[in-house]
Amino acid sequence: MKRTSGVTSGEANWSTGLVVKAEGAGTVAHAGVVLPRLLADRVGLTSAFRSVLARPGFFPGRDRGRALTDTVAALATGASCLTDVEAMTAQVELFGKDGGASDTTVLRVLGEYADRLREDGLPRRALARATAKVRAGVWEQIVARHGALPTVQVAGKDLAWPQPQPRQEEDHDVVVPVVIRLDATVIHAVSDKEGAEPNYKGYGHHPLTAWCSNTGESLAVMNRVGSAGSFTAADHVAVLDAALEQVPAAHRRDVLVTVDGAGASHELIDHLEALNTATAHGARGRRVEYSMGWPVDARTRTAIQAVRGGDWSPGLTATGKADDDAQVVELTGLLRHSAGGDRLGTWPAGLRVIARRVPRALGEQAELGQDPNWRYGAFATNTTTGQVQYLDARHRTQAHVEDRIKELKACGATRLPSKSYARNSAWLHLAGHAVTVLSWLRLLALDGDLAIAEPKKLRFRLLSAPARYVRHARQRILKIPTGWAWATDLADAFARLRALHPA
């Protein structure tokens, strides 16, 4: 084959006669943005934002509810900054004449949203109640479609608790607990912004988040200054309470809260114990169990040293099989009845401490004072039943929260748009709403691989799909190319969302 300029003629054939022009009226990019936009309208999120931001005597030229949910839809579709939001929403074919807003308008709306936040960055009562009402309606739709709330997998099985007796109104032997996970993350800043401070990972902010592991939703986001501590109990308590307020009342009776080692504190555990009213009121109360990291400090190391070699049991993998490299043991008895007395005397009577160890990798150097052969970890729980291997596997599902934080950053959280701390807090909230809307989209409108797809896959297959915009018989039609492998999935998802009863 003849070669020219180092490129075979066969390689160049595809571009022969191809011309690229900035024309093409009637074509749209990111046609799939209609899915999160329609979903927000259908479940009442747009009207909720509109009512919360309404002010007596103020009649904005741009609908505030529309501007907020359009920003959320743009973030879900891949926008990462104000300019991206402006460019995406400027498509009149998709967003209409009353749709898109300039970056300055979005920034102004962020300021108005920030006025509905408390000083700690969590929503005030009106905003919290409005979003909780929307979420309650969505969960009803999820249960109607799937038969029950999605369960969390632990050691290859569904996490379910036995039904307390008597709960006469319930027909099932087991209940699906709502799993709330708390975790903090660092958002780097490359310029001076209010609240950006040096921290252990560089320079930026250090928000604290709460997630529903059953559905993948963001329940609460608290923006914090970069130097905020990982052990700040007051922040964890505030975020937990805000998250619980977002859980619909019908699903608030059985809750599991997980926190990594950075969140373990006496105040947080005492607060969780107070929320666990089942100990005092039985079946009429609320069951709140927790699993949180426990420090491997001097008292814990002393207890570990007292464990006999044969007392360690093999751990479990994520699929429920024996893990020969991991071992677990309960330390509660050794801590309660140590030679120095009760080392857990100031902690709740039902607290259990479980340790886990794994061999160090070849060549790994232990820090001064640590075991040269094993790496140790520990966690505390108030769950009274269950083998320690299963409880250890349950605690390690806390790692799922990293996937949710990854989604939050993929929905615009990594690029805070303003020098204003308040506006950046509002932006984080909208990024959290974008993650939530994507989770609702998966649960209410998608099937198969798309129902568990991460934002990157959803954007490539659905949200970024091109389309031709035509008018016919008084209808506006988006025609997805038949050559696009997921054209039918997009059309079916839109039809399912249109079939939802408007909130």
XYZ file of C-alpha atoms in Angstrom:
503
model
C 0.000 0.000 0.000
C 1.363 3.390 -0.956
C 2.443 5.563 1.927
C 2.319 9.349 2.078
C 3.765 11.407 4.923
C 4.111 8.270 6.984
C 0.349 7.548 6.947
C -1.171 4.792 4.829
C -3.910 5.816 2.450
C -6.201 3.347 4.224
C -5.715 5.171 7.490
C -6.633 8.486 5.913
C -9.684 7.269 3.968
C -12.118 7.927 6.804
C -11.358 11.663 6.766
C -11.351 12.063 2.983
C -13.969 14.647 2.063
C -14.819 15.257 5.730
C -15.395 18.912 6.669
C -16.102 20.216 10.180
C -18.185 23.394 10.412
C -19.688 25.255 13.356
C -23.150 24.996 11.898
C -25.975 22.513 12.233
C -29.222 24.084 13.341
C -31.555 21.525 14.858
C -28.850 19.382 16.415
C -28.108 19.275 20.145
C -25.317 17.958 22.328
C -25.788 16.175 25.627
C -29.372 15.340 24.755
C -29.511 12.976 27.716
C -29.582 15.960 30.089
C -33.355 15.835 29.629
C -33.382 12.779 31.958
C -32.131 14.411 35.197
C -33.981 17.622 34.284
C -37.312 15.859 33.781
C -36.768 13.731 36.888
C -36.178 16.829 39.042
C -39.421 18.326 37.737
C -41.422 15.125 38.088
C -40.485 14.427 41.727
C -41.049 18.051 42.788
C -37.446 19.135 43.364
C -37.806 22.160 41.069
C -40.939 23.414 42.810
C -39.373 22.736 46.220
C -36.394 24.940 45.402
C -38.700 27.596 43.970
C -40.794 27.765 47.136
C -37.794 27.828 49.482
C -36.057 30.641 47.590
C -39.206 32.722 47.175
C -39.186 36.142 48.873
C -42.142 38.438 49.463
C -42.237 41.242 46.901
C -39.359 39.814 44.855
C -40.176 38.622 41.327
C -36.971 37.437 39.657
C -36.607 37.489 35.918
C -35.169 33.975 36.068
C -37.135 31.236 37.835
C -35.011 30.290 40.854
C -36.252 26.713 41.046
C -35.594 26.291 37.334
C -32.106 27.790 37.619
C -31.145 25.501 40.515
C -32.382 22.249 39.011
C -30.892 23.150 35.619
C -27.561 23.597 37.400
C -28.030 20.255 39.138
C -28.863 18.583 35.809
C -25.810 20.153 34.168
C -23.542 18.973 37.007
C -24.991 15.474 36.750
C -24.301 15.508 33.006
C -20.672 16.510 33.409
C -20.452 20.273 33.922
C -17.749 21.160 36.416
C -17.850 24.961 36.627
C -20.142 27.956 36.071
C -19.010 28.371 32.455
C -19.903 24.734 31.728
C -23.351 25.221 33.248
C -23.940 28.349 31.144
C -22.825 26.632 27.939
C -24.916 23.507 28.477
C -28.099 25.300 29.494
C -27.762 27.767 26.601
C -29.179 25.123 24.249
C -32.656 26.536 23.687
C -33.856 23.283 22.093
C -33.313 21.451 25.393
C -33.775 24.128 28.036
C -36.211 26.484 26.322
C -36.186 30.272 26.335
C -36.786 30.287 30.095
C -34.017 27.785 30.711
C -30.332 28.620 30.617
C -28.751 31.253 32.803
C -25.459 33.103 32.612
C -22.646 32.285 34.983
C -23.251 35.512 36.895
C -26.929 34.646 37.311
C -26.043 31.178 38.615
C -23.569 32.756 41.029
C -26.294 35.102 42.256
C -28.683 32.179 42.725
C -25.990 30.361 44.695
C -25.880 33.343 47.039
C -29.640 33.136 47.548
C -29.402 29.392 48.203
C -26.588 30.057 50.696
C -28.949 32.322 52.641
C -31.052 29.195 53.294
C -28.111 27.469 54.998
C -27.127 27.632 58.640
C -23.807 29.016 59.776
C -22.384 25.484 59.804
C -23.334 24.985 56.141
C -26.217 22.581 56.769
C -29.717 23.463 55.499
C -32.096 25.550 57.568
C -35.461 24.096 58.527
C -37.416 25.220 55.432
C -34.875 23.833 52.958
C -34.380 20.616 54.940
C -38.114 19.956 55.154
C -38.641 20.697 51.462
C -35.948 18.266 50.291
C -37.041 15.641 52.840
C -40.588 15.806 51.474
C -39.302 15.298 47.931
C -37.145 12.368 49.061
C -40.082 10.705 50.822
C -42.063 10.752 47.583
C -39.130 9.349 45.615
C -38.652 6.494 48.090
C -42.307 5.583 47.694
C -41.724 5.359 43.931
C -38.585 3.259 44.474
C -40.429 0.807 46.716
C -43.299 0.670 44.219
C -40.910 -0.268 41.395
C -38.606 -2.674 43.256
C -40.901 -3.999 45.970
C -38.638 -2.778 48.775
C -35.795 -0.411 49.495
C -32.494 -1.700 48.050
C -30.426 -3.687 50.525
C -26.733 -3.427 51.329
C -24.609 -6.491 50.626
C -22.457 -7.843 53.464
C -20.333 -10.967 52.941
C -22.343 -11.878 49.866
C -25.742 -11.601 51.570
C -28.408 -8.930 52.005
C -28.099 -6.981 55.245
C -31.382 -7.592 57.073
C -32.442 -7.556 60.694
C -35.033 -9.764 62.396
C -38.385 -8.110 62.914
C -38.775 -7.046 66.563
C -41.844 -8.454 68.245
C -44.482 -7.367 68.406
C -44.792 -5.088 65.371
C -48.288 -6.118 64.475
C -48.501 -3.859 61.429
C -45.581 -5.589 59.710
C -45.985 -8.708 57.560
C -42.303 -9.552 57.060
C -39.941 -11.593 59.253
C -37.005 -9.279 58.533
C -36.553 -5.571 57.923
C -34.078 -3.746 55.701
C -32.138 -1.205 57.767
C -31.215 2.146 56.306
C -27.419 2.393 56.277
C -26.018 5.897 56.813
C -22.310 6.401 56.267
C -20.342 9.441 57.436
C -16.990 10.440 56.019
C -14.908 13.549 55.431
C -12.917 14.440 52.337
C -10.467 17.098 51.226
C -11.203 19.464 48.347
C -8.051 21.113 47.098
C -7.956 24.819 46.303
C -5.509 26.380 43.850
C -6.380 29.973 44.779
C -7.266 31.874 47.913
C -10.846 31.213 48.963
C -12.624 31.846 52.225
C -12.080 28.859 54.479
C -9.284 27.335 52.391
C -6.517 26.391 54.815
C -3.551 24.021 54.998
C -4.411 20.452 55.990
C -2.804 17.032 56.037
C -3.361 16.621 52.280
C -2.388 20.071 51.104
C -4.512 23.206 50.944
C -8.258 23.612 50.603
C -11.494 22.714 52.386
C -12.409 19.690 54.505
C -16.168 18.981 54.157
C -17.996 16.263 56.079
C -20.617 14.201 54.249
C -23.381 11.674 54.979
C -24.727 9.103 52.518
C -27.503 6.542 52.278
C -25.778 3.336 51.229
C -29.060 1.679 50.199
C -29.774 4.156 47.415
C -26.485 6.012 46.914
C -28.010 9.379 47.825
C -26.300 12.329 49.429
C -28.103 13.048 52.709
C -25.996 15.911 54.055
C -22.919 17.959 53.152
C -21.219 20.278 55.617
C -18.547 22.514 54.165
C -15.713 23.081 56.640
C -12.488 25.023 56.699
C -9.396 23.155 55.579
C -7.987 22.810 59.090
C -11.183 21.283 60.522
C -10.392 18.215 62.582
C -11.273 14.676 61.568
C -12.303 13.894 65.155
C -14.650 16.880 65.617
C -17.575 15.205 67.393
C -19.894 18.226 67.191
C -19.644 18.223 63.380
C -20.361 14.496 63.173
C -23.387 14.837 65.446
C -24.756 17.764 63.410
C -24.278 15.967 60.078
C -25.803 12.762 61.450
C -28.886 14.607 62.691
C -29.243 16.390 59.347
C -28.958 13.037 57.543
C -31.560 11.376 59.765
C -33.936 14.246 59.073
C -33.683 13.436 55.368
C -34.629 9.769 55.838
C -38.394 9.329 55.352
C -40.186 8.630 58.624
C -41.396 5.224 57.453
C -37.765 4.064 57.069
C -36.339 5.733 60.169
C -37.103 2.957 62.646
C -34.150 0.695 61.783
C -30.870 2.465 61.069
C -27.226 1.438 60.910
C -24.628 4.221 61.143
C -21.042 3.578 60.098
C -18.072 5.890 60.596
C -14.383 5.289 59.970
C -11.713 5.621 62.626
C -11.455 9.379 62.166
C -15.002 9.814 63.443
C -14.834 7.738 66.611
C -15.559 9.838 69.678
C -17.240 9.505 73.058
C -19.733 12.262 72.266
C -20.830 10.683 68.968
C -21.314 7.234 70.531
C -23.285 8.739 73.420
C -25.482 10.549 70.882
C -26.093 7.328 68.947
C -26.969 5.507 72.153
C -29.526 8.212 72.942
C -31.065 7.783 69.485
C -31.382 4.034 70.031
C -34.724 4.162 71.843
C -35.399 0.464 71.201
C -33.441 -0.391 74.353
C -36.036 1.459 76.432
C -39.203 1.100 74.368
C -38.702 -2.218 72.613
C -40.533 -2.717 69.330
C -42.099 0.749 69.609
C -38.695 2.422 69.656
C -36.105 3.131 67.000
C -33.250 0.679 66.503
C -30.000 2.523 65.858
C -26.923 0.368 65.588
C -23.472 1.685 64.838
C -20.111 0.452 63.642
C -17.238 2.884 63.882
C -13.476 2.793 63.898
C -11.782 2.340 67.249
C -8.272 3.642 67.981
C -5.508 1.064 68.343
C -4.075 2.903 71.349
C -2.149 1.643 74.362
C -5.161 -0.003 76.041
C -6.209 -1.702 72.784
C -2.670 -2.927 72.099
C -2.463 -4.297 75.625
C -5.644 -6.278 75.065
C -4.371 -7.545 71.698
C -1.152 -8.759 73.338
C -3.247 -10.770 75.790
C -5.055 -12.632 72.999
C -3.924 -16.226 72.570
C -2.917 -17.266 69.066
C -5.730 -19.794 68.810
C -8.373 -17.189 69.634
C -7.969 -15.429 66.292
C -10.511 -16.515 63.652
C -10.276 -16.154 59.848
C -12.028 -13.102 58.472
C -14.509 -13.017 55.597
C -14.141 -11.655 52.096
C -16.738 -9.412 50.449
C -18.317 -12.542 48.943
C -18.577 -14.353 52.279
C -15.675 -16.772 51.824
C -12.949 -17.305 54.405
C -10.082 -14.837 54.111
C -6.894 -16.677 55.051
C -4.891 -13.445 55.207
C -7.149 -11.697 57.732
C -7.958 -12.620 61.308
C -10.470 -11.172 63.779
C -11.099 -11.428 67.504
C -13.318 -9.727 70.075
C -11.526 -7.686 72.729
C -14.522 -6.643 74.851
C -13.897 -9.168 77.654
C -10.201 -8.364 77.866
C -10.922 -4.634 78.031
C -13.722 -4.977 80.565
C -11.830 -7.334 82.878
C -8.198 -6.337 82.448
C -5.588 -6.405 85.184
C -5.967 -2.646 85.498
C -9.738 -2.839 85.881
C -12.501 -1.967 83.455
C -10.836 -0.082 80.592
C -14.263 0.684 79.100
C -15.856 1.907 82.302
C -16.893 5.292 80.877
C -18.358 3.779 77.715
C -21.868 2.331 77.213
C -22.420 -1.099 78.729
C -23.361 -2.640 75.377
C -20.243 -1.475 73.536
C -18.233 -4.219 71.833
C -14.690 -3.831 70.502
C -13.459 -6.121 67.724
C -9.922 -6.220 66.318
C -8.672 -7.286 62.896
C -5.157 -8.042 61.740
C -3.531 -8.721 58.372
C 0.115 -9.643 57.680
C 2.391 -6.864 56.556
C 3.431 -6.922 52.924
C 6.888 -8.152 52.075
C 9.340 -5.361 52.771
C 6.801 -3.174 54.612
C 8.384 -1.355 57.539
C 6.389 -0.973 60.734
C 6.342 2.374 62.499
C 8.097 2.713 65.826
C 6.189 0.837 68.539
C 4.036 -1.169 66.115
C 4.033 -4.914 65.515
C 6.640 -5.806 62.860
C 4.584 -8.674 61.409
C 0.935 -7.571 61.579
C -1.131 -4.488 60.806
C -3.972 -4.029 63.315
C -7.284 -2.235 63.142
C -10.306 -2.159 65.428
C -13.910 -1.002 65.490
C -16.675 -0.592 68.057
C -20.307 -1.598 67.711
C -23.439 -1.923 69.827
C -24.773 -4.882 67.821
C -25.402 -7.608 70.400
C -25.746 -10.582 68.045
C -23.768 -11.973 65.132
C -20.381 -13.566 64.705
C -17.374 -11.284 64.884
C -16.353 -12.310 61.339
C -19.662 -11.046 59.965
C -19.555 -7.842 62.009
C -16.038 -7.207 60.720
C -17.208 -7.704 57.116
C -20.116 -5.356 57.791
C -17.806 -2.676 59.132
C -15.520 -2.895 56.101
C -18.429 -1.965 53.833
C -17.737 1.566 55.101
C -15.300 1.637 52.181
C -18.340 2.045 49.903
C -18.524 5.668 50.984
C -15.382 6.353 48.966
C -17.348 5.590 45.795
C -19.996 8.130 46.789
C -17.389 10.807 47.494
C -15.834 10.031 44.123
C -19.245 10.699 42.540
C -19.574 13.951 44.485
C -16.256 15.153 43.086
C -17.236 13.978 39.607
C -20.332 16.196 39.858
C -18.446 19.451 40.304
C -17.308 19.405 43.934
C -13.627 19.629 43.033
C -13.969 23.122 41.526
C -15.564 25.500 43.989
C -16.654 28.503 41.890
C -16.347 31.476 44.223
C -14.122 33.149 46.767
C -17.188 33.265 49.027
C -17.353 30.469 51.605
C -21.162 30.630 51.672
C -21.537 30.321 47.892
C -19.064 27.437 47.823
C -21.130 25.700 50.514
C -24.189 26.103 48.279
C -22.238 24.691 45.307
C -21.347 21.601 47.365
C -25.035 21.156 48.133
C -25.903 21.276 44.435
C -23.154 18.741 43.684
C -24.726 16.502 46.340
C -28.145 16.998 44.730
C -26.624 15.985 41.376
C -25.376 12.716 42.873
C -28.813 12.170 44.409
C -30.664 12.816 41.149
C -28.384 10.326 39.363
C -29.135 7.709 42.030
C -32.875 8.324 41.593
C -32.453 8.023 37.828
C -30.796 4.624 38.182
C -33.461 3.335 40.562
C -36.530 4.722 38.799
C -35.738 4.591 35.086
C -32.806 2.296 34.255
C -32.209 -1.444 34.027
C -29.294 -3.827 33.702
C -25.770 -2.431 33.733
C -27.053 1.137 33.553
C -28.882 0.687 36.859
C -25.545 0.308 38.645
C -23.405 2.491 36.390
C -21.140 5.208 37.757
C -21.518 8.794 36.458
C -18.728 8.364 33.912
C -20.492 5.439 32.216
C -23.918 7.103 32.428
C -22.556 10.236 30.802
C -20.925 8.389 27.924
C -23.854 6.084 27.202
C -26.879 8.261 27.950
C -26.352 11.823 29.060
C -23.895 12.884 26.340
C -25.855 11.295 23.496
C -26.328 13.544 20.437
C -29.752 14.159 18.949
C -31.606 15.957 16.188
C -34.330 18.337 17.283
C -37.431 18.437 15.052
C -41.009 19.649 15.277
C -43.842 17.501 13.956
C -47.594 17.434 14.564
C -47.325 20.001 17.358
C -44.703 17.901 19.092
C -41.064 18.602 19.790
C -39.016 15.473 19.154
C -35.436 14.561 20.049
C -34.252 11.945 17.563
C -31.373 9.891 18.933
C -29.277 8.312 16.146
C -30.231 4.653 15.724
C -26.539 3.841 15.457
C -26.057 4.903 19.076
C -25.996 1.635 21.034
C -28.001 3.021 23.957
C -30.571 5.051 22.012
C -33.415 2.739 23.081
C -32.314 2.862 26.731
C -32.453 6.651 26.656
C -35.897 6.716 25.041
C -37.253 4.097 27.465
C -35.864 5.990 30.471
C -37.514 9.203 29.318
C -40.838 7.389 28.879
C -40.603 5.939 32.400
C -39.935 9.355 33.883
C -42.821 10.887 31.964
C -45.055 8.162 33.434
C -44.220 9.189 37.008
C -47.069 10.934 38.752
C -46.066 14.590 39.143
C -45.398 15.553 42.756
